[in-house]
mmCIF file of N, CA, C and O in Angstrom:
data_model
loop_
_atom_site.group_PDB
_atom_site.id
_atom_site.type_symbol
_atom_site.label_atom_id
_atom_site.label_comp_id
_atom_site.label_asym_id
_atom_site.label_seq_id
_atom_site.Cartn_x
_atom_site.Cartn_y
_atom_site.Cartn_z
ATOM 1 N N MET M 1 63.488 -45.749 22.887
ATOM 2 C CA MET M 1 62.719 -44.874 23.517
ATOM 3 C C MET M 1 63.292 -43.554 23.588
ATOM 4 O O MET M 1 64.522 -43.362 23.799
ATOM 5 N N ALA M 2 62.413 -42.430 23.255
ATOM 6 C CA ALA M 2 62.949 -41.126 23.306
ATOM 7 C C ALA M 2 63.134 -40.582 24.677
ATOM 8 O O ALA M 2 62.431 -40.820 25.681
ATOM 9 N N VAL M 3 64.271 -39.660 24.812
ATOM 10 C CA VAL M 3 64.445 -39.089 26.002
ATOM 11 C C VAL M 3 63.681 -37.794 26.001
ATOM 12 O O VAL M 3 63.906 -36.971 25.137
ATOM 13 N N LEU M 4 62.971 -37.448 26.977
ATOM 14 C CA LEU M 4 62.231 -36.205 27.041
ATOM 15 C C LEU M 4 63.032 -35.151 27.992
ATOM 16 O O LEU M 4 63.302 -35.512 29.159
ATOM 17 N N ASP M 5 63.045 -33.800 27.605
ATOM 18 C CA ASP M 5 63.626 -32.868 28.551
ATOM 19 C C ASP M 5 62.600 -32.637 29.631
ATOM 20 O O ASP M 5 61.408 -32.995 29.457
ATOM 21 N N SER M 6 62.998 -31.950 30.754
ATOM 22 C CA SER M 6 62.035 -31.678 31.675
ATOM 23 C C SER M 6 60.822 -30.817 31.293
ATOM 24 O O SER M 6 59.736 -30.972 31.660
ATOM 25 N N CYS M 7 61.075 -29.761 30.441
ATOM 26 C CA CYS M 7 59.970 -29.078 29.954
ATOM 27 C C CYS M 7 58.917 -29.825 29.194
ATOM 28 O O CYS M 7 57.578 -29.738 29.392
ATOM 29 N N THR M 8 59.384 -30.703 28.208
ATOM 30 C CA THR M 8 58.522 -31.473 27.538
ATOM 31 C C THR M 8 57.770 -32.513 28.459
ATOM 32 O O THR M 8 56.606 -32.705 28.228
ATOM 33 N N LEU M 9 58.459 -33.133 29.355
ATOM 34 C CA LEU M 9 57.892 -33.992 30.290
ATOM 35 C C LEU M 9 56.677 -33.289 31.170
ATOM 36 O O LEU M 9 55.595 -33.856 31.287
ATOM 37 N N VAL M 10 57.054 -32.057 31.593
ATOM 38 C CA VAL M 10 55.909 -31.300 32.364
ATOM 39 C C VAL M 10 54.744 -31.143 31.498
ATOM 40 O O VAL M 10 53.634 -31.160 31.849
ATOM 41 N N MET M 11 55.018 -30.709 30.182
ATOM 42 C CA MET M 11 53.944 -30.452 29.294
ATOM 43 C C MET M 11 53.017 -31.715 29.060
ATOM 44 O O MET M 11 51.753 -31.625 28.910
ATOM 45 N N TYR M 12 53.744 -32.849 28.912
ATOM 46 C CA TYR M 12 52.960 -34.086 28.821
ATOM 47 C C TYR M 12 52.156 -34.380 30.040
ATOM 48 O O TYR M 12 50.970 -34.806 30.027
ATOM 49 N N THR M 13 52.798 -34.148 31.216
ATOM 50 C CA THR M 13 52.112 -34.290 32.470
ATOM 51 C C THR M 13 50.820 -33.445 32.724
ATOM 52 O O THR M 13 49.762 -33.845 33.113
ATOM 53 N N LEU M 14 50.932 -32.196 32.088
ATOM 54 C CA LEU M 14 49.835 -31.275 32.219
ATOM 55 C C LEU M 14 48.719 -31.538 31.138
ATOM 56 O O LEU M 14 47.756 -31.065 31.095
ATOM 57 N N GLY M 15 49.063 -32.531 30.241
ATOM 58 C CA GLY M 15 48.058 -32.875 29.213
ATOM 59 C C GLY M 15 47.971 -31.906 28.086
ATOM 60 O O GLY M 15 46.951 -31.776 27.470
ATOM 61 N N VAL M 16 48.935 -31.048 27.868
ATOM 62 C CA VAL M 16 48.880 -29.992 26.779
ATOM 63 C C VAL M 16 49.693 -30.494 25.524
ATOM 64 O O VAL M 16 49.841 -29.631 24.646
ATOM 65 N N MET M 17 50.226 -31.640 25.534
ATOM 66 C CA MET M 17 51.147 -32.060 24.393
ATOM 67 C C MET M 17 50.428 -32.889 23.446
ATOM 68 O O MET M 17 50.920 -33.303 22.505
ATOM 69 N N SER M 18 49.069 -33.099 23.628
ATOM 70 C CA SER M 18 48.399 -33.995 22.677
ATOM 71 C C SER M 18 48.361 -33.512 21.215
ATOM 72 O O SER M 18 48.642 -34.251 20.339
ATOM 73 N N ASN M 19 47.999 -32.315 20.992
ATOM 74 C CA ASN M 19 47.947 -31.802 19.663
ATOM 75 C C ASN M 19 48.573 -30.337 19.556
ATOM 76 O O ASN M 19 47.775 -29.357 19.445
ATOM 77 N N PRO M 20 49.917 -30.233 19.698
ATOM 78 C CA PRO M 20 50.523 -28.951 19.619
ATOM 79 C C PRO M 20 50.255 -28.266 18.234
ATOM 80 O O PRO M 20 50.308 -28.978 17.199
ATOM 81 N N THR M 21 50.057 -27.002 18.264
ATOM 82 C CA THR M 21 49.964 -26.207 17.007
ATOM 83 C C THR M 21 51.304 -25.799 16.728
ATOM 84 O O THR M 21 52.039 -25.240 17.433
ATOM 85 N N VAL M 22 51.729 -25.969 15.407
ATOM 86 C CA VAL M 22 52.979 -25.546 14.805
ATOM 87 C C VAL M 22 52.804 -24.463 14.012
ATOM 88 O O VAL M 22 51.992 -24.334 13.188
ATOM 89 N N ILE M 23 53.628 -23.434 14.214
ATOM 90 C CA ILE M 23 53.431 -22.154 13.333
ATOM 91 C C ILE M 23 54.917 -21.705 12.881
ATOM 92 O O ILE M 23 55.879 -21.733 13.696
ATOM 93 N N GLN M 24 54.953 -21.202 11.691
ATOM 94 C CA GLN M 24 56.256 -20.671 11.097
ATOM 95 C C GLN M 24 56.446 -19.234 11.617
ATOM 96 O O GLN M 24 55.518 -18.579 11.923
ATOM 97 N N THR M 25 57.751 -19.036 11.774
ATOM 98 C CA THR M 25 58.147 -17.679 12.146
ATOM 99 C C THR M 25 57.525 -16.519 11.376
ATOM 100 O O THR M 25 57.116 -15.558 11.854
ATOM 101 N N ALA M 26 57.437 -16.745 9.950
ATOM 102 C CA ALA M 26 56.928 -15.743 9.127
ATOM 103 C C ALA M 26 55.446 -15.649 9.453
ATOM 104 O O ALA M 26 54.902 -14.489 9.501
ATOM 105 N N THR M 27 54.686 -16.705 9.685
ATOM 106 C CA THR M 27 53.295 -16.543 10.044
ATOM 107 C C THR M 27 53.091 -15.852 11.363
ATOM 108 O O THR M 27 52.205 -15.052 11.639
ATOM 109 N N LEU M 28 53.934 -16.218 12.279
ATOM 110 C CA LEU M 28 53.908 -15.574 13.753
ATOM 111 C C LEU M 28 54.142 -14.118 13.455
ATOM 112 O O LEU M 28 53.380 -13.203 14.134
ATOM 113 N N ARG M 29 55.118 -13.783 12.729
ATOM 114 C CA ARG M 29 55.450 -12.216 12.591
ATOM 115 C C ARG M 29 54.245 -11.501 11.983
ATOM 116 O O ARG M 29 54.019 -10.453 12.426
ATOM 117 N N GLU M 30 53.541 -12.052 11.073
ATOM 118 C CA GLU M 30 52.472 -11.457 10.357
ATOM 119 C C GLU M 30 51.137 -11.405 11.202
ATOM 120 O O GLU M 30 50.341 -10.504 10.919
ATOM 121 N N ASN M 31 51.076 -12.312 12.183
ATOM 122 C CA ASN M 31 49.775 -12.511 12.796
ATOM 123 C C ASN M 31 49.962 -12.451 14.362
ATOM 124 O O ASN M 31 49.165 -13.105 15.022
ATOM 125 N N LEU M 32 50.954 -11.835 14.824
ATOM 126 C CA LEU M 32 51.375 -11.879 16.313
ATOM 127 C C LEU M 32 50.175 -11.452 17.143
ATOM 128 O O LEU M 32 49.893 -12.271 18.156
ATOM 129 N N SER M 33 49.590 -10.466 16.919
ATOM 130 C CA SER M 33 48.377 -10.028 17.832
ATOM 131 C C SER M 33 47.314 -10.984 17.945
ATOM 132 O O SER M 33 46.633 -11.372 18.959
ATOM 133 N N GLN M 34 46.886 -11.525 16.748
ATOM 134 C CA GLN M 34 45.835 -12.462 16.633
ATOM 135 C C GLN M 34 46.180 -13.832 17.418
ATOM 136 O O GLN M 34 45.550 -14.461 18.150
ATOM 137 N N ILE M 35 47.515 -14.239 17.187
ATOM 138 C CA ILE M 35 48.019 -15.442 17.848
ATOM 139 C C ILE M 35 48.035 -15.389 19.266
ATOM 140 O O ILE M 35 47.613 -16.174 20.092
ATOM 141 N N ILE M 36 48.522 -14.055 19.808
ATOM 142 C CA ILE M 36 48.476 -13.970 21.318
ATOM 143 C C ILE M 36 47.085 -13.890 21.772
ATOM 144 O O ILE M 36 46.715 -14.483 22.931
ATOM 145 N N ASP M 37 45.988 -13.226 21.079
ATOM 146 C CA ASP M 37 44.740 -13.346 21.594
ATOM 147 C C ASP M 37 44.167 -14.843 21.528
ATOM 148 O O ASP M 37 43.560 -15.172 22.588
ATOM 149 N N THR M 38 44.575 -15.605 20.587
ATOM 150 C CA THR M 38 44.084 -17.038 20.588
ATOM 151 C C THR M 38 44.684 -17.807 21.913
ATOM 152 O O THR M 38 44.064 -18.509 22.530
ATOM 153 N N LEU M 39 46.072 -17.547 22.144
ATOM 154 C CA LEU M 39 46.665 -18.214 23.246
ATOM 155 C C LEU M 39 46.119 -17.767 24.567
ATOM 156 O O LEU M 39 46.071 -18.499 25.498
ATOM 157 N N SER M 40 45.595 -16.446 24.626
ATOM 158 C CA SER M 40 45.184 -15.979 25.884
ATOM 159 C C SER M 40 43.763 -16.592 26.211
ATOM 160 O O SER M 40 43.453 -16.608 27.464
ATOM 161 N N GLU M 41 43.106 -17.074 25.168
ATOM 162 C CA GLU M 41 41.825 -17.609 25.338
ATOM 163 C C GLU M 41 41.898 -19.161 25.606
ATOM 164 O O GLU M 41 40.988 -19.769 26.171
ATOM 165 N N GLU M 42 42.881 -19.860 25.080
ATOM 166 C CA GLU M 42 42.996 -21.273 25.245
ATOM 167 C C GLU M 42 44.200 -21.638 25.951
ATOM 168 O O GLU M 42 45.353 -21.190 25.697
ATOM 169 N N LYS M 43 44.046 -22.656 26.827
ATOM 170 C CA LYS M 43 45.146 -23.133 27.678
ATOM 171 C C LYS M 43 45.906 -24.072 26.817
ATOM 172 O O LYS M 43 45.404 -24.987 26.199
ATOM 173 N N GLY M 44 47.170 -23.698 26.627
ATOM 174 C CA GLY M 44 47.954 -24.548 25.778
ATOM 175 C C GLY M 44 49.375 -23.804 25.276
ATOM 176 O O GLY M 44 49.709 -22.833 25.908
ATOM 177 N N PHE M 45 49.795 -24.269 24.090
ATOM 178 C CA PHE M 45 51.026 -23.659 23.606
ATOM 179 C C PHE M 45 50.975 -23.831 22.056
ATOM 180 O O PHE M 45 50.317 -24.518 21.566
ATOM 181 N N MET M 46 51.941 -23.099 21.383
ATOM 182 C CA MET M 46 52.220 -23.224 20.081
ATOM 183 C C MET M 46 53.765 -23.443 19.862
ATOM 184 O O MET M 46 54.554 -22.715 20.474
ATOM 185 N N VAL M 47 54.160 -24.342 19.066
ATOM 186 C CA VAL M 47 55.507 -24.603 18.706
ATOM 187 C C VAL M 47 55.911 -23.686 17.542
ATOM 188 O O VAL M 47 55.208 -23.669 16.531
ATOM 189 N N VAL M 48 56.920 -22.795 17.678
ATOM 190 C CA VAL M 48 57.305 -21.983 16.532
ATOM 191 C C VAL M 48 58.593 -22.656 15.827
ATOM 192 O O VAL M 48 59.466 -23.069 16.383
ATOM 193 N N THR M 49 58.493 -22.618 14.545
ATOM 194 C CA THR M 49 59.497 -23.364 13.667
ATOM 195 C C THR M 49 60.008 -22.373 12.661
ATOM 196 O O THR M 49 59.465 -21.349 12.343
ATOM 197 N N ARG M 50 61.426 -22.612 12.419
ATOM 198 C CA ARG M 50 62.041 -21.801 11.470
ATOM 199 C C ARG M 50 62.799 -22.829 10.526
ATOM 200 O O ARG M 50 63.505 -23.755 11.013
ATOM 201 N N LYS M 51 62.427 -22.768 9.272
ATOM 202 C CA LYS M 51 62.875 -23.690 8.175
ATOM 203 C C LYS M 51 62.569 -25.119 8.655
ATOM 204 O O LYS M 51 63.351 -26.146 8.338
ATOM 205 N N GLY M 52 61.300 -25.247 9.131
ATOM 206 C CA GLY M 52 60.819 -26.581 9.487
ATOM 207 C C GLY M 52 61.425 -27.253 10.805
ATOM 208 O O GLY M 52 60.909 -28.363 11.108
ATOM 209 N N LYS M 53 62.269 -26.503 11.472
ATOM 210 C CA LYS M 53 62.744 -26.948 12.792
ATOM 211 C C LYS M 53 62.275 -26.200 13.977
ATOM 212 O O LYS M 53 62.160 -25.008 13.889
ATOM 213 N N PRO M 54 61.725 -26.874 14.994
ATOM 214 C CA PRO M 54 61.358 -26.156 16.137
ATOM 215 C C PRO M 54 62.371 -25.294 16.892
ATOM 216 O O PRO M 54 63.584 -25.696 17.007
ATOM 217 N N VAL M 55 62.020 -24.068 17.063
ATOM 218 C CA VAL M 55 63.063 -23.074 17.651
ATOM 219 C C VAL M 55 62.554 -22.562 18.948
ATOM 220 O O VAL M 55 63.375 -22.023 19.810
ATOM 221 N N SER M 56 61.318 -22.560 19.165
ATOM 222 C CA SER M 56 60.762 -21.862 20.372
ATOM 223 C C SER M 56 59.251 -22.297 20.568
ATOM 224 O O SER M 56 58.715 -22.925 19.767
ATOM 225 N N ALA M 57 58.715 -21.740 21.656
ATOM 226 C CA ALA M 57 57.226 -22.068 21.804
ATOM 227 C C ALA M 57 56.643 -20.890 22.559
ATOM 228 O O ALA M 57 57.206 -20.123 23.221
ATOM 229 N N LEU M 58 55.400 -20.450 22.143
ATOM 230 C CA LEU M 58 54.607 -19.417 22.795
ATOM 231 C C LEU M 58 53.635 -20.292 23.757
ATOM 232 O O LEU M 58 52.976 -21.141 23.411
ATOM 233 N N VAL M 59 53.462 -19.911 24.985
ATOM 234 C CA VAL M 59 52.746 -20.612 25.937
ATOM 235 C C VAL M 59 51.740 -19.753 26.635
ATOM 236 O O VAL M 59 52.085 -18.604 26.980
ATOM 237 N N ASN M 60 50.564 -20.173 26.790
ATOM 238 C CA ASN M 60 49.426 -19.530 27.533
ATOM 239 C C ASN M 60 49.920 -19.241 28.904
ATOM 240 O O ASN M 60 50.568 -20.165 29.511
ATOM 241 N N ILE M 61 49.707 -18.194 29.501
ATOM 242 C CA ILE M 61 50.202 -17.756 30.837
ATOM 243 C C ILE M 61 49.850 -18.834 31.936
ATOM 244 O O ILE M 61 50.589 -19.194 32.776
ATOM 245 N N ASP M 62 48.562 -19.319 31.816
ATOM 246 C CA ASP M 62 48.128 -20.413 32.794
ATOM 247 C C ASP M 62 48.925 -21.632 32.631
ATOM 248 O O ASP M 62 49.285 -22.178 33.622
ATOM 249 N N THR M 63 49.211 -21.934 31.367
ATOM 250 C CA THR M 63 49.993 -23.207 31.112
ATOM 251 C C THR M 63 51.426 -23.072 31.671
ATOM 252 O O THR M 63 51.937 -23.851 32.314
ATOM 253 N N PHE M 64 51.935 -21.795 31.472
ATOM 254 C CA PHE M 64 53.250 -21.559 32.054
ATOM 255 C C PHE M 64 53.313 -21.668 33.511
ATOM 256 O O PHE M 64 54.254 -22.112 34.048
ATOM 257 N N GLU M 65 52.353 -21.026 34.097
ATOM 258 C CA GLU M 65 52.235 -21.016 35.668
ATOM 259 C C GLU M 65 52.203 -22.408 36.077
ATOM 260 O O GLU M 65 52.780 -22.800 37.034
ATOM 261 N N ASP M 66 51.407 -23.400 35.401
ATOM 262 C CA ASP M 66 51.257 -24.786 35.797
ATOM 263 C C ASP M 66 52.609 -25.466 35.613
ATOM 264 O O ASP M 66 53.026 -26.226 36.352
ATOM 265 N N MET M 67 53.353 -25.025 34.536
ATOM 266 C CA MET M 67 54.711 -25.723 34.372
ATOM 267 C C MET M 67 55.624 -25.356 35.363
ATOM 268 O O MET M 67 56.331 -26.193 35.964
ATOM 269 N N LEU M 68 55.607 -24.040 35.662
ATOM 270 C CA LEU M 68 56.427 -23.540 36.818
ATOM 271 C C LEU M 68 56.164 -24.146 38.153
ATOM 272 O O LEU M 68 57.002 -24.577 39.001
ATOM 273 N N ALA M 69 54.808 -24.348 38.380
ATOM 274 C CA ALA M 69 54.396 -24.948 39.632
ATOM 275 C C ALA M 69 54.918 -26.435 39.725
ATOM 276 O O ALA M 69 55.241 -26.977 40.811
ATOM 277 N N LYS M 70 54.864 -27.062 38.632
ATOM 278 C CA LYS M 70 55.222 -28.548 38.700
ATOM 279 C C LYS M 70 56.760 -28.637 38.866
ATOM 280 O O LYS M 70 57.239 -29.672 39.324
ATOM 281 N N THR M 71 57.657 -27.549 38.603
ATOM 282 C CA THR M 71 59.026 -27.628 38.621
ATOM 283 C C THR M 71 59.534 -26.941 39.711
ATOM 284 O O THR M 71 60.779 -27.038 40.103
ATOM 285 N N SER M 72 58.784 -26.113 40.443
ATOM 286 C CA SER M 72 59.305 -25.203 41.534
ATOM 287 C C SER M 72 58.240 -25.303 42.688
ATOM 288 O O SER M 72 57.139 -24.826 42.558
ATOM 289 N N SER M 73 58.617 -25.991 43.775
ATOM 290 C CA SER M 73 57.664 -26.177 44.931
ATOM 291 C C SER M 73 57.381 -24.862 45.609
ATOM 292 O O SER M 73 56.203 -24.587 46.104
ATOM 293 N N SER M 74 58.233 -23.755 45.599
ATOM 294 C CA SER M 74 58.017 -22.554 46.069
ATOM 295 C C SER M 74 57.124 -21.503 45.241
ATOM 296 O O SER M 74 56.544 -20.621 45.756
ATOM 297 N N TYR M 75 57.233 -21.833 43.919
ATOM 298 C CA TYR M 75 56.439 -20.814 42.947
ATOM 299 C C TYR M 75 54.864 -20.819 43.195
ATOM 300 O O TYR M 75 54.453 -19.722 43.345
ATOM 301 N N LEU M 76 54.316 -22.008 43.272
ATOM 302 C CA LEU M 76 52.787 -21.989 43.491
ATOM 303 C C LEU M 76 52.525 -21.287 44.799
ATOM 304 O O LEU M 76 51.491 -20.675 44.915
ATOM 305 N N LYS M 77 53.191 -21.660 45.842
ATOM 306 C CA LYS M 77 52.899 -20.982 47.181
ATOM 307 C C LYS M 77 53.120 -19.398 46.994
ATOM 308 O O LYS M 77 52.188 -18.753 47.567
ATOM 309 N N ASP M 78 54.088 -18.921 46.258
ATOM 310 C CA ASP M 78 54.201 -17.543 46.113
ATOM 311 C C ASP M 78 53.053 -16.976 45.320
ATOM 312 O O ASP M 78 52.511 -15.820 45.614
ATOM 313 N N ILE M 79 52.586 -17.584 44.270
ATOM 314 C CA ILE M 79 51.569 -17.209 43.454
ATOM 315 C C ILE M 79 50.211 -17.064 44.322
ATOM 316 O O ILE M 79 49.457 -16.107 44.257
ATOM 317 N N ARG M 80 49.996 -18.106 45.109
ATOM 318 C CA ARG M 80 48.737 -18.066 45.948
ATOM 319 C C ARG M 80 48.769 -17.020 47.003
ATOM 320 O O ARG M 80 47.887 -16.195 47.253
ATOM 321 N N GLU M 81 50.082 -16.683 47.455
ATOM 322 C CA GLU M 81 50.105 -15.703 48.444
ATOM 323 C C GLU M 81 49.838 -14.236 47.842
ATOM 324 O O GLU M 81 49.168 -13.359 48.421
ATOM 325 N N ALA M 82 50.435 -14.069 46.676
ATOM 326 C CA ALA M 82 50.270 -12.748 46.031
ATOM 327 C C ALA M 82 48.845 -12.571 45.598
ATOM 328 O O ALA M 82 48.356 -11.384 45.744
ATOM 329 N N ARG M 83 48.134 -13.548 45.206
ATOM 330 C CA ARG M 83 46.763 -13.428 44.891
ATOM 331 C C ARG M 83 45.865 -13.115 46.148
ATOM 332 O O ARG M 83 44.989 -12.398 45.994
ATOM 333 N N ARG M 84 46.234 -13.856 47.094
ATOM 334 C CA ARG M 84 45.578 -13.584 48.436
ATOM 335 C C ARG M 84 45.860 -12.121 48.971
ATOM 336 O O ARG M 84 44.861 -11.326 49.216
ATOM 337 N N GLU M 85 47.022 -11.605 48.626
ATOM 338 C CA GLU M 85 47.305 -10.260 49.097
ATOM 339 C C GLU M 85 46.515 -9.273 48.243
ATOM 340 O O GLU M 85 45.969 -8.249 48.695
ATOM 341 N N TYR M 86 46.486 -9.496 46.944
ATOM 342 C CA TYR M 86 45.716 -8.746 46.036
ATOM 343 C C TYR M 86 44.281 -8.649 46.301
ATOM 344 O O TYR M 86 43.761 -7.525 46.323
ATOM 345 N N LYS M 87 43.637 -9.760 46.560
ATOM 346 C CA LYS M 87 42.273 -9.846 46.961
ATOM 347 C C LYS M 87 41.960 -9.105 48.188
ATOM 348 O O LYS M 87 40.907 -8.447 48.302
ATOM 349 N N ASP M 88 42.884 -9.176 49.096
ATOM 350 C CA ASP M 88 42.646 -8.355 50.319
ATOM 351 C C ASP M 88 43.045 -6.972 50.450
ATOM 352 O O ASP M 88 43.022 -6.232 51.392
ATOM 353 N N GLY M 89 43.470 -6.438 49.154
ATOM 354 C CA GLY M 89 43.644 -5.113 48.985
ATOM 355 C C GLY M 89 45.080 -4.712 49.502
ATOM 356 O O GLY M 89 45.448 -3.539 49.639
ATOM 357 N N ASN M 90 45.797 -5.696 49.698
ATOM 358 C CA ASN M 90 47.303 -5.403 50.217
ATOM 359 C C ASN M 90 48.281 -5.380 49.139
ATOM 360 O O ASN M 90 49.078 -6.220 48.885
ATOM 361 N N PHE M 91 48.278 -4.172 48.447
ATOM 362 C CA PHE M 91 49.203 -4.088 47.209
ATOM 363 C C PHE M 91 49.424 -2.458 47.154
ATOM 364 O O PHE M 91 48.629 -1.669 47.665
ATOM 365 N N LEU M 92 50.379 -2.134 46.414
ATOM 366 C CA LEU M 92 50.739 -0.757 46.129
ATOM 367 C C LEU M 92 50.348 -0.369 44.696
ATOM 368 O O LEU M 92 50.729 -1.274 43.766
ATOM 369 N N THR M 93 49.739 0.635 44.400
ATOM 370 C CA THR M 93 49.453 1.082 43.087
ATOM 371 C C THR M 93 50.873 1.612 42.551
ATOM 372 O O THR M 93 51.632 1.978 43.280
ATOM 373 N N HIS M 94 50.934 1.800 41.170
ATOM 374 C CA HIS M 94 52.080 2.537 40.584
ATOM 375 C C HIS M 94 52.289 3.915 41.176
ATOM 376 O O HIS M 94 53.395 4.340 41.614
ATOM 377 N N LYS M 95 51.248 4.624 41.277
ATOM 378 C CA LYS M 95 51.225 5.999 41.903
ATOM 379 C C LYS M 95 51.777 5.991 43.322
ATOM 380 O O LYS M 95 52.644 6.826 43.573
ATOM 381 N N LYS M 96 51.284 5.083 44.166
ATOM 382 C CA LYS M 96 51.786 4.977 45.583
ATOM 383 C C LYS M 96 53.311 4.635 45.630
ATOM 384 O O LYS M 96 53.948 5.098 46.410
ATOM 385 N N LEU M 97 53.700 3.758 44.761
ATOM 386 C CA LEU M 97 55.131 3.240 44.839
ATOM 387 C C LEU M 97 56.149 4.366 44.231
ATOM 388 O O LEU M 97 57.086 4.569 44.811
ATOM 389 N N PHE M 98 55.621 4.853 43.107
ATOM 390 C CA PHE M 98 56.627 5.743 42.392
ATOM 391 C C PHE M 98 56.220 7.192 42.384
ATOM 392 O O PHE M 98 56.885 8.117 41.999
ATOM 393 N N GLY M 99 54.973 7.561 42.884
ATOM 394 C CA GLY M 99 54.475 8.890 42.919
ATOM 395 C C GLY M 99 54.210 9.495 41.518
ATOM 396 O O GLY M 99 54.044 8.593 40.671
ATOM 397 N N GLU M 100 54.041 10.744 41.367
ATOM 398 C CA GLU M 100 53.761 11.131 40.020
ATOM 399 C C GLU M 100 55.069 11.181 39.222
ATOM 400 O O GLU M 100 56.039 11.604 39.648
ATOM 401 N N VAL M 101 54.981 10.646 37.962
ATOM 402 C CA VAL M 101 56.088 10.575 37.070
ATOM 403 C C VAL M 101 56.183 11.789 36.100
ATOM 404 O O VAL M 101 55.176 12.206 35.672
#
């Protein structure tokens, strides 16, 4: 039986490990903007390989937040609070915070 690290285990739990997209670093470098657009539209991730070996992953922000929420009990609470404050207009703009730059 294979031993799963916590990140992989969370990704299986979230149901995003069924068909990971694998992309080589050269392809990533040549198509970064398009790949980011694709990931922003689809919940999931891509495994980046170098010389056929996985070296990193690109993750949709919603998937990333889900992973953090699964591993950090306070993270989801903080996200909900921040979204509620933003919706209520309780935030500072860059100009209010830093003034004229």
